[in-house]
Short mmCIF file of C-alpha atoms in Angstrom, two decimals:
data_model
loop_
_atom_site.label_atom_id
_atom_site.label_comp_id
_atom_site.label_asym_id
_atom_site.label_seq_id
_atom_site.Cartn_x
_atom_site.Cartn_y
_atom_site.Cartn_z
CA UNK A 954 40.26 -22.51 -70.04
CA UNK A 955 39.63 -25.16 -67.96
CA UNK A 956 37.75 -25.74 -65.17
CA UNK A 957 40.83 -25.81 -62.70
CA UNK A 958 41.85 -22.64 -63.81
CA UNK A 959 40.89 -20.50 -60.47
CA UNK A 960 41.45 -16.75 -61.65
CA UNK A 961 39.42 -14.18 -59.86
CA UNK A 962 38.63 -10.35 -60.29
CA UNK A 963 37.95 -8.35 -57.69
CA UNK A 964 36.88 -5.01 -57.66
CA UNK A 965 39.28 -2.04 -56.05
CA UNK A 966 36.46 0.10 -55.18
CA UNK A 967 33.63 0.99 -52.37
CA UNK A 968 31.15 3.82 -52.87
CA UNK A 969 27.72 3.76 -51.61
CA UNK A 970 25.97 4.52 -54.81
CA UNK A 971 27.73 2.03 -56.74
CA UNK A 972 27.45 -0.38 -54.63
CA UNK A 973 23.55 0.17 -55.30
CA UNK A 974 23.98 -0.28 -59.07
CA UNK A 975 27.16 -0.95 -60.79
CA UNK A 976 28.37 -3.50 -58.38
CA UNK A 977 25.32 -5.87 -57.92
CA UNK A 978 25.30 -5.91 -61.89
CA UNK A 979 29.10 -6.89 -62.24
CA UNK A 980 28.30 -9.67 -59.51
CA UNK A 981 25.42 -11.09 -61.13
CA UNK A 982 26.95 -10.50 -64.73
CA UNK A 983 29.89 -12.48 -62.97
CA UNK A 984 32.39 -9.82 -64.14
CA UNK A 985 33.71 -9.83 -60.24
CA UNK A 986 34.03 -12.22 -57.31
CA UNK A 987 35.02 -9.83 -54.58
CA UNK A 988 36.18 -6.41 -53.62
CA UNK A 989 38.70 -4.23 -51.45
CA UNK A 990 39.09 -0.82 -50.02
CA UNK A 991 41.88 1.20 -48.57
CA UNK A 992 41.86 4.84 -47.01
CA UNK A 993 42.26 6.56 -50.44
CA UNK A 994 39.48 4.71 -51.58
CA UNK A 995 37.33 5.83 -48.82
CA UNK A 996 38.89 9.40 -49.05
CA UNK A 997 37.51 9.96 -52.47
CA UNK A 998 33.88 8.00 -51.65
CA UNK A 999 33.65 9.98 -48.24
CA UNK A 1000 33.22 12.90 -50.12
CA UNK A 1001 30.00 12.33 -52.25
CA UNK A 1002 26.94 13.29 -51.43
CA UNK A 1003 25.35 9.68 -50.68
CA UNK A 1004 26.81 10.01 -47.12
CA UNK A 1005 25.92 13.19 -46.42
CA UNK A 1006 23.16 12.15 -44.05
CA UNK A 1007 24.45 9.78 -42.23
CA UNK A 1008 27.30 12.09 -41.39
CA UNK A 1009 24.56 14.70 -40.50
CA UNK A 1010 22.95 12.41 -38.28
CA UNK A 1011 26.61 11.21 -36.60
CA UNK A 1012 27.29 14.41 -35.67
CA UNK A 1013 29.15 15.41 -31.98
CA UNK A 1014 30.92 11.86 -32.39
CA UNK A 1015 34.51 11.29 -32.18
CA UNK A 1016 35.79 11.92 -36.18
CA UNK A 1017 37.73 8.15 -36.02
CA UNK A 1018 34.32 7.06 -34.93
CA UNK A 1019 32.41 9.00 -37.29
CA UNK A 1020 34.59 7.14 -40.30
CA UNK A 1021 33.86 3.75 -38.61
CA UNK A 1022 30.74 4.27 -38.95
CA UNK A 1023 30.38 5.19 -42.80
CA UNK A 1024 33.19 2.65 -43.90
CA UNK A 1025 31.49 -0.20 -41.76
CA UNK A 1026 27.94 0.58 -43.75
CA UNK A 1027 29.50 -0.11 -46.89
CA UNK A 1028 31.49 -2.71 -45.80
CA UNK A 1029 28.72 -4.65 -44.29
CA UNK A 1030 26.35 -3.62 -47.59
CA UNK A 1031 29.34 -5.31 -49.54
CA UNK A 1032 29.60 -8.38 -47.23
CA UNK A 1033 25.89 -8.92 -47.88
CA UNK A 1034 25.85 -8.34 -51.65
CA UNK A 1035 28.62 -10.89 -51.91
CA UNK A 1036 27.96 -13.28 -49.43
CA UNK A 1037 25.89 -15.71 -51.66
CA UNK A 1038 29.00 -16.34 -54.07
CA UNK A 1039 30.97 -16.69 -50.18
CA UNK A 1040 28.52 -19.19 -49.20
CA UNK A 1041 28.87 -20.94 -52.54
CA UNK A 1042 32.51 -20.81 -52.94
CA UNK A 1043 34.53 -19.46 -49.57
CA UNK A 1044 37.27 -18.64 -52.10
CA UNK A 1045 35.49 -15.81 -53.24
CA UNK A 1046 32.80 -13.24 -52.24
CA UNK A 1047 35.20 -11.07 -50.17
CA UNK A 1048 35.47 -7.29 -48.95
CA UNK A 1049 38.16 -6.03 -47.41
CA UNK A 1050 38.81 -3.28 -44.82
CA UNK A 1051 41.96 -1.96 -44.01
CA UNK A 1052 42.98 -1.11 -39.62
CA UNK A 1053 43.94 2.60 -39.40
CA UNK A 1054 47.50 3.01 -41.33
CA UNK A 1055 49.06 4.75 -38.56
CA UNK A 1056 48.74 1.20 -36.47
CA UNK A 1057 51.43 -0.29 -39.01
CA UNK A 1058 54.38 -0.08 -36.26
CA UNK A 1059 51.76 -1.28 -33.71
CA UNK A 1060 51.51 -5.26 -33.30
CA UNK A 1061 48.59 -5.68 -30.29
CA UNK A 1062 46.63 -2.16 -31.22
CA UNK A 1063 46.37 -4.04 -35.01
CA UNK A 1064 45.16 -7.23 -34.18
CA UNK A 1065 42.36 -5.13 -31.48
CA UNK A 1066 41.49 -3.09 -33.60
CA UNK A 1067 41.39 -5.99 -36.43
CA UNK A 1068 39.45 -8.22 -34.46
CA UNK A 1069 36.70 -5.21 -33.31
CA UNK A 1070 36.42 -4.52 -36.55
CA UNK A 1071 35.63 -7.74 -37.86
CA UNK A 1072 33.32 -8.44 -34.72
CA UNK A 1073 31.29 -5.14 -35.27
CA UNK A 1074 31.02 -5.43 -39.06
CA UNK A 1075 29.83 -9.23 -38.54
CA UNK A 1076 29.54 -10.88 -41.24
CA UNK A 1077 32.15 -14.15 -42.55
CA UNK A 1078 33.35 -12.56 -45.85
CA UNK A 1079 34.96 -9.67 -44.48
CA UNK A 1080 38.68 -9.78 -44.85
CA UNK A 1081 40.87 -7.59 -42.49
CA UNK A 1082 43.40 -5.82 -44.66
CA UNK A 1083 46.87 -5.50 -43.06
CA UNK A 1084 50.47 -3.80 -44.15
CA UNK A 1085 52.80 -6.26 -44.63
CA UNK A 1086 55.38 -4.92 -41.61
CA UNK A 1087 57.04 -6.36 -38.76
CA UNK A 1088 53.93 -5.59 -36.33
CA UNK A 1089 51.33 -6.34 -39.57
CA UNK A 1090 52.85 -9.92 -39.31
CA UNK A 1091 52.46 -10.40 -35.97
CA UNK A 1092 49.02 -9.27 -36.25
CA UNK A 1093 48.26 -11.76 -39.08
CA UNK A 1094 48.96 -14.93 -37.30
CA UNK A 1095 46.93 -14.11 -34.45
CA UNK A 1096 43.98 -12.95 -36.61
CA UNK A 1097 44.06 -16.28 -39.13
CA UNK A 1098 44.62 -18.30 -35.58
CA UNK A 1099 41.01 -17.04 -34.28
CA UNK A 1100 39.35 -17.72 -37.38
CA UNK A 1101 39.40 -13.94 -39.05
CA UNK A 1102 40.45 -13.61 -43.22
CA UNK A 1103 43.07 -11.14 -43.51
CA UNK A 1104 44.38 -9.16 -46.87
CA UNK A 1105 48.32 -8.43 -45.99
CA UNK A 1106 48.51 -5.44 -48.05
CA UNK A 1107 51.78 -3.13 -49.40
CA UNK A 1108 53.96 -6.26 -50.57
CA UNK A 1109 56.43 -5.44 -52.54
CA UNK A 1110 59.52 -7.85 -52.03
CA UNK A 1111 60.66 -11.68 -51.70
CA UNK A 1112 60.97 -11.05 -47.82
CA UNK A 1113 57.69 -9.68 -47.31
CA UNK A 1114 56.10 -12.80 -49.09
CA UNK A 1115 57.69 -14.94 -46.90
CA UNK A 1116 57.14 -13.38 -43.94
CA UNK A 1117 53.35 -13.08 -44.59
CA UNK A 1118 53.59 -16.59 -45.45
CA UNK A 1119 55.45 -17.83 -42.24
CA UNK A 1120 52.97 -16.02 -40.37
CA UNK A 1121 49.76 -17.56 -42.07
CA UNK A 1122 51.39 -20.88 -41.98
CA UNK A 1123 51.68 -20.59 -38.05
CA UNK A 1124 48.36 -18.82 -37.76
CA UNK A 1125 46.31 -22.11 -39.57
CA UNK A 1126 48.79 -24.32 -37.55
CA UNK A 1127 47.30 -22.48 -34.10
CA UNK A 1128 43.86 -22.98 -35.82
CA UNK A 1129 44.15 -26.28 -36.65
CA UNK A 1130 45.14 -27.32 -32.87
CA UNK A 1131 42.65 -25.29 -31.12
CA UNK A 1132 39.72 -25.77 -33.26
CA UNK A 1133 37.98 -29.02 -35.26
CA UNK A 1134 36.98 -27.05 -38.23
CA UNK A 1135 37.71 -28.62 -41.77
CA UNK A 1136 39.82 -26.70 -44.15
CA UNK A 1137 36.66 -25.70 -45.90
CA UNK A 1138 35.65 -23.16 -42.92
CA UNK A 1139 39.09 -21.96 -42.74
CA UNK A 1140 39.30 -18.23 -43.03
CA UNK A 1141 41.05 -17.00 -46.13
CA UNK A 1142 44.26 -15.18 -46.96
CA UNK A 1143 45.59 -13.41 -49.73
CA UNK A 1144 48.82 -11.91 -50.22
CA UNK A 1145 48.59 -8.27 -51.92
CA UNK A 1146 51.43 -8.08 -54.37
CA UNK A 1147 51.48 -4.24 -56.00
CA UNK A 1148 52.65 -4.24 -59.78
CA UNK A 1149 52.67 -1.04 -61.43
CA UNK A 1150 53.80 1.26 -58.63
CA UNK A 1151 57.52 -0.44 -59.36
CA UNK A 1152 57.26 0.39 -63.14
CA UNK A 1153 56.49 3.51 -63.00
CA UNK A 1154 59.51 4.37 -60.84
CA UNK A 1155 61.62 2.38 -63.32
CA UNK A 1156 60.54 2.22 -66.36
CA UNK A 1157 62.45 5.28 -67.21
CA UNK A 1158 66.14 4.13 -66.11
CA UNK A 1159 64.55 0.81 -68.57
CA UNK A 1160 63.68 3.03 -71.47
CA UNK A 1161 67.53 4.78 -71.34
CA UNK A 1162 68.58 1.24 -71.44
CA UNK A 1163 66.73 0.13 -74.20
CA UNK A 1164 64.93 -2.20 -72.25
CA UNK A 1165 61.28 -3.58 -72.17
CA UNK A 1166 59.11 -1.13 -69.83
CA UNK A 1167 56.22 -2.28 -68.06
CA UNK A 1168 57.69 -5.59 -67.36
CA UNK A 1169 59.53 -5.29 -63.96
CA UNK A 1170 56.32 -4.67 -61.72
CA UNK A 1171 54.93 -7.72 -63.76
CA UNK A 1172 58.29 -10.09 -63.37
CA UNK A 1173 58.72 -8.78 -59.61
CA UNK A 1174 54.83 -10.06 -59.12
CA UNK A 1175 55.42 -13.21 -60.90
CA UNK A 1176 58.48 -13.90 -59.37
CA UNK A 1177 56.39 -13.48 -55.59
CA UNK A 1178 53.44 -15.65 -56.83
CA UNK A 1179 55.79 -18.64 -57.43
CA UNK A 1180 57.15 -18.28 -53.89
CA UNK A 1181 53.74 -18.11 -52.14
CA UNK A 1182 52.45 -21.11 -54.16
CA UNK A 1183 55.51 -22.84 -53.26
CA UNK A 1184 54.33 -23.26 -49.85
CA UNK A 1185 51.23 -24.82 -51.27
CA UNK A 1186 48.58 -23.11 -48.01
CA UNK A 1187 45.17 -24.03 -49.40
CA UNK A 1188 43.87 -21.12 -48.36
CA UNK A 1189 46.23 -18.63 -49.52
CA UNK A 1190 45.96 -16.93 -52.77
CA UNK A 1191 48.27 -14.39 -54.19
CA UNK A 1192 46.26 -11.16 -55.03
CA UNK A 1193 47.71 -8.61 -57.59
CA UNK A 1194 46.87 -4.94 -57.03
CA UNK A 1195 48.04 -1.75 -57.75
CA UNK A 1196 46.69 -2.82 -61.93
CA UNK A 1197 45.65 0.22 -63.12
CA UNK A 1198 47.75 1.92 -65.77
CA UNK A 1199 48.63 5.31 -65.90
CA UNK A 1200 48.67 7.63 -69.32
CA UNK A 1201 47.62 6.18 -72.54
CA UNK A 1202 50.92 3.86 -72.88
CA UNK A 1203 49.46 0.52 -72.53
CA UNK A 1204 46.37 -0.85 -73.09
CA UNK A 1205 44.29 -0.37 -69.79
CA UNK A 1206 43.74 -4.12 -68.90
CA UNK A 1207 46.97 -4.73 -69.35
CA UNK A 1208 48.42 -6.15 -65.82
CA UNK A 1209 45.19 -8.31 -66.05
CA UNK A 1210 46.34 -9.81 -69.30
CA UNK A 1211 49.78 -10.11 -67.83
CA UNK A 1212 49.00 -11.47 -64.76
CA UNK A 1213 46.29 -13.84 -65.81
CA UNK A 1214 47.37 -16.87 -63.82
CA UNK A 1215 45.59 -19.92 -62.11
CA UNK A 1216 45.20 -19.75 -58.46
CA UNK A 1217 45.34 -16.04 -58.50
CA UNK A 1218 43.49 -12.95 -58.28
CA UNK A 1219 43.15 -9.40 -59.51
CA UNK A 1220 42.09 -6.61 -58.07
CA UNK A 1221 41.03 -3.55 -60.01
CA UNK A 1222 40.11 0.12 -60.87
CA UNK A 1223 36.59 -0.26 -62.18
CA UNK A 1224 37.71 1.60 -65.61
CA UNK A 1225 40.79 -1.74 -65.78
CA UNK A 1226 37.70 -3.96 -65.43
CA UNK A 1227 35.48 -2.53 -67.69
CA UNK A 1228 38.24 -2.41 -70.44
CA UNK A 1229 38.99 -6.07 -69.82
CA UNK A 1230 35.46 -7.14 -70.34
CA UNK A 1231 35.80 -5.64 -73.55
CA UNK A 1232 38.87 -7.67 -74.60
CA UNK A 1233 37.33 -11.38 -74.65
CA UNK A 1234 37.90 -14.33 -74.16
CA UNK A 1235 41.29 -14.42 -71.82
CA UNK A 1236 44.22 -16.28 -72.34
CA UNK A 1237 46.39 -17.66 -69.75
CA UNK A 1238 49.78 -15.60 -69.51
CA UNK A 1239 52.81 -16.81 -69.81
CA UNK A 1240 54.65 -17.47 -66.23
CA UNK A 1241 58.18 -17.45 -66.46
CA UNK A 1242 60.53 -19.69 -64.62
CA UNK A 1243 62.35 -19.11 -61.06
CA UNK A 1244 65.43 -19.32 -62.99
CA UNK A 1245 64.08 -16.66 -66.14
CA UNK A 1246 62.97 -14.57 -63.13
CA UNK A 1247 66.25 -14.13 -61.71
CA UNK A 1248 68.09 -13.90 -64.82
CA UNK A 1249 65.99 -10.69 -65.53
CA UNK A 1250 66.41 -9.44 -62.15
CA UNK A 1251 70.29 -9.83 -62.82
CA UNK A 1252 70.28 -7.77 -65.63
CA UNK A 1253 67.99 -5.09 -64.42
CA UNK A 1254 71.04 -4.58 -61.24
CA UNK A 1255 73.64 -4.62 -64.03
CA UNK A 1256 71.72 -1.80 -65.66
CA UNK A 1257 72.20 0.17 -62.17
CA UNK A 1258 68.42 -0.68 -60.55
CA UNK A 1259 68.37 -1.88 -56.79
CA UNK A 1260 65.53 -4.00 -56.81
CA UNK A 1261 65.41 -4.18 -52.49
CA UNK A 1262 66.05 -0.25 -52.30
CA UNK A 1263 63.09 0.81 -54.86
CA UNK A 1264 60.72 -1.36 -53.24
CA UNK A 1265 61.97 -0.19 -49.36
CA UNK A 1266 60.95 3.12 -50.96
CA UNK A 1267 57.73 2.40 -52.43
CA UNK A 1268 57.04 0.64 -49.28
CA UNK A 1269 57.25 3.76 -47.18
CA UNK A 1270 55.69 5.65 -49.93
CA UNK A 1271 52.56 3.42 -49.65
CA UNK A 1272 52.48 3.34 -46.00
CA UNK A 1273 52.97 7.02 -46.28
CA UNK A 1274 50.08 7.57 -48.66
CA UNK A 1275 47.75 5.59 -46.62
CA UNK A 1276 48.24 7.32 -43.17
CA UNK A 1277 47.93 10.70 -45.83
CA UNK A 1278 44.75 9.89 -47.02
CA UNK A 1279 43.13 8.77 -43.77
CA UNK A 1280 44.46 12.00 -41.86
CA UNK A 1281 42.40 13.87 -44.91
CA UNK A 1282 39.35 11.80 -44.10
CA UNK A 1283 39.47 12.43 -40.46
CA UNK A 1284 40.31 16.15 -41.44
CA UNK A 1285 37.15 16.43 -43.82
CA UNK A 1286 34.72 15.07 -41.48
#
């Protein structure tokens, strides 16, 4: 591989134990580069024993608060775990935290509640993760314009992308006029493109067909990664999530293997990135053309899939999901 090849694997997973142990090894094994967290994440973690004092001792505040509190510790344990390969390389050496889902209509209570996070947490390699909606775009343009690293999160189609990428484009724009920082001290974006949330709502109506399963989630992401390197922001990376497999069907690490691509990065289940250490020595996938891209897409429509209506639906499903699993934190505190 060479040395301009700039793949990166991320961990999807916070817990305070781990964090203790597993994590610091994978960092200084350099199995991982970086992290993220969302609210089902936190749901399961919030329930282990590890936090059990601290809740004790936060009890009589407000539950919201309460969560705050917990998710900020590991957040800011992360931060300062990672931040040597941040200072090092401020490609890398990120955590993210996601605003409250239930902000995700809410343009001005995001970016608050984006930018008090990010204040109160306090350190630079703390990315503020965002749903890729109407409001969520809003919100990351203002946060990249004062200087705060956002992960826009749930992306699922071609008009997401580019409206994540419009709004980071105007967002370094605002940055660059207001402030003399070089592009090294820029914050960071990444674009979170989910993969196999799509195949396993179609891999079915492929298999009746007698088509290739597993492949759309992996064509729709590579068909998104062309269009945010396209606009060729330095600081933007596309991230691919949602990569852990489900069943015994395909080989665990295999959306990393698929999605192995330069300028990229991966974010994980820990058992994904545990199998894919096992594997060896990477190669780089192949990335289909624009053109291929399409062609495929043609033929999946022809088969009877609507590519914009499945991921509308998975959209809301994930949005859905999120606001579910932070309700049951809140509920459980």
């Amino acid at each position: 591989m060479s040395n301009n090849f700039s793949f990166s694997l991320w961990c999807d997973f916070i817990e305070r134990e781990f964090l203790e142990k597993g994590f610091i090894q994978m960092i200084k094994g350099d199995v991982i580069k970086g992290a993220t967290s969302n609210p089902i994440i936190f749901q399961q973690a919030l329930s282990k024993d590890s936090y059990k004092k601290q809740k004790e001792e936060l009890k009589g505040k407000n539950k919201k608060e309460i969560y705050e509190t917990l998710a900020k510790s590991d957040i800011q344990r992360a931060a300062e775990i990672l931040l040597p390969l941040f200072n090092n390389n401020p490609n890398d050496g990120y955590v993210s935290l996601e605003v409250d889902p239930n902000l995700c209509d809410e343009a001005k209570a995001t970016i608050e509640e984006g930018e008090r996070l990010f204040k109160e947490i306090n350190y630079p390699n703390v990315m503020i993760k965002i749903p890729a909606t109407k409001a969520g775009y809003e919100a990351m343009e203002v946060l990249i314009s004062k200087g705060i690293s956002v992960n826009a999160t749930l992306v699922f189609t071609k008009e997401q992308t580019i409206a994540c990428m419009e709004a980071f484009k105007k967002g370094y724009e605002i940055l660059k006029e207001q402030s003399n920082k070089a592009i090294k001290d820029y914050p960071r974006a990444v674009v979170s493109v989910f993969v196999s949330r799509l195949d396993r709502k179609c891999d079915k109506i492929l298999k009746d067909h007698n088509l290739p399963t597993a492949t759309l989630g992996v064509k729709n992401a590579q068909y998104l990664y062309h269009i945010i390197n396209n606009y060729e922001l330095p600081c933007v990376r596309t991230l691919f999530a949602s990569t852990g497999v489900k069943g015994d069907e395909l080989e665990p690490s295999y959306y990393i293997k698929e999605l192995y691509h330069t300028h990229s990065i991966n974010t994980a289940p820990l058992h994904t990135i545990e199998a894919f250490m096992q594997t060896g020595e990477p190669k780089e996938a192949y990335l289909p053309t624009l053109e291929e891209l399409e062609e495929y897409f043609k033929n999946v429509k022809e088969i009877g899939i609507d590519l914009n209506l499945v991921c509308k639906e998975l959209i809301e499903q994930g949005l859905e999901d999120f606001k579910v699993a932070f309700a049951k934190i809140l509920k459980n505190l």
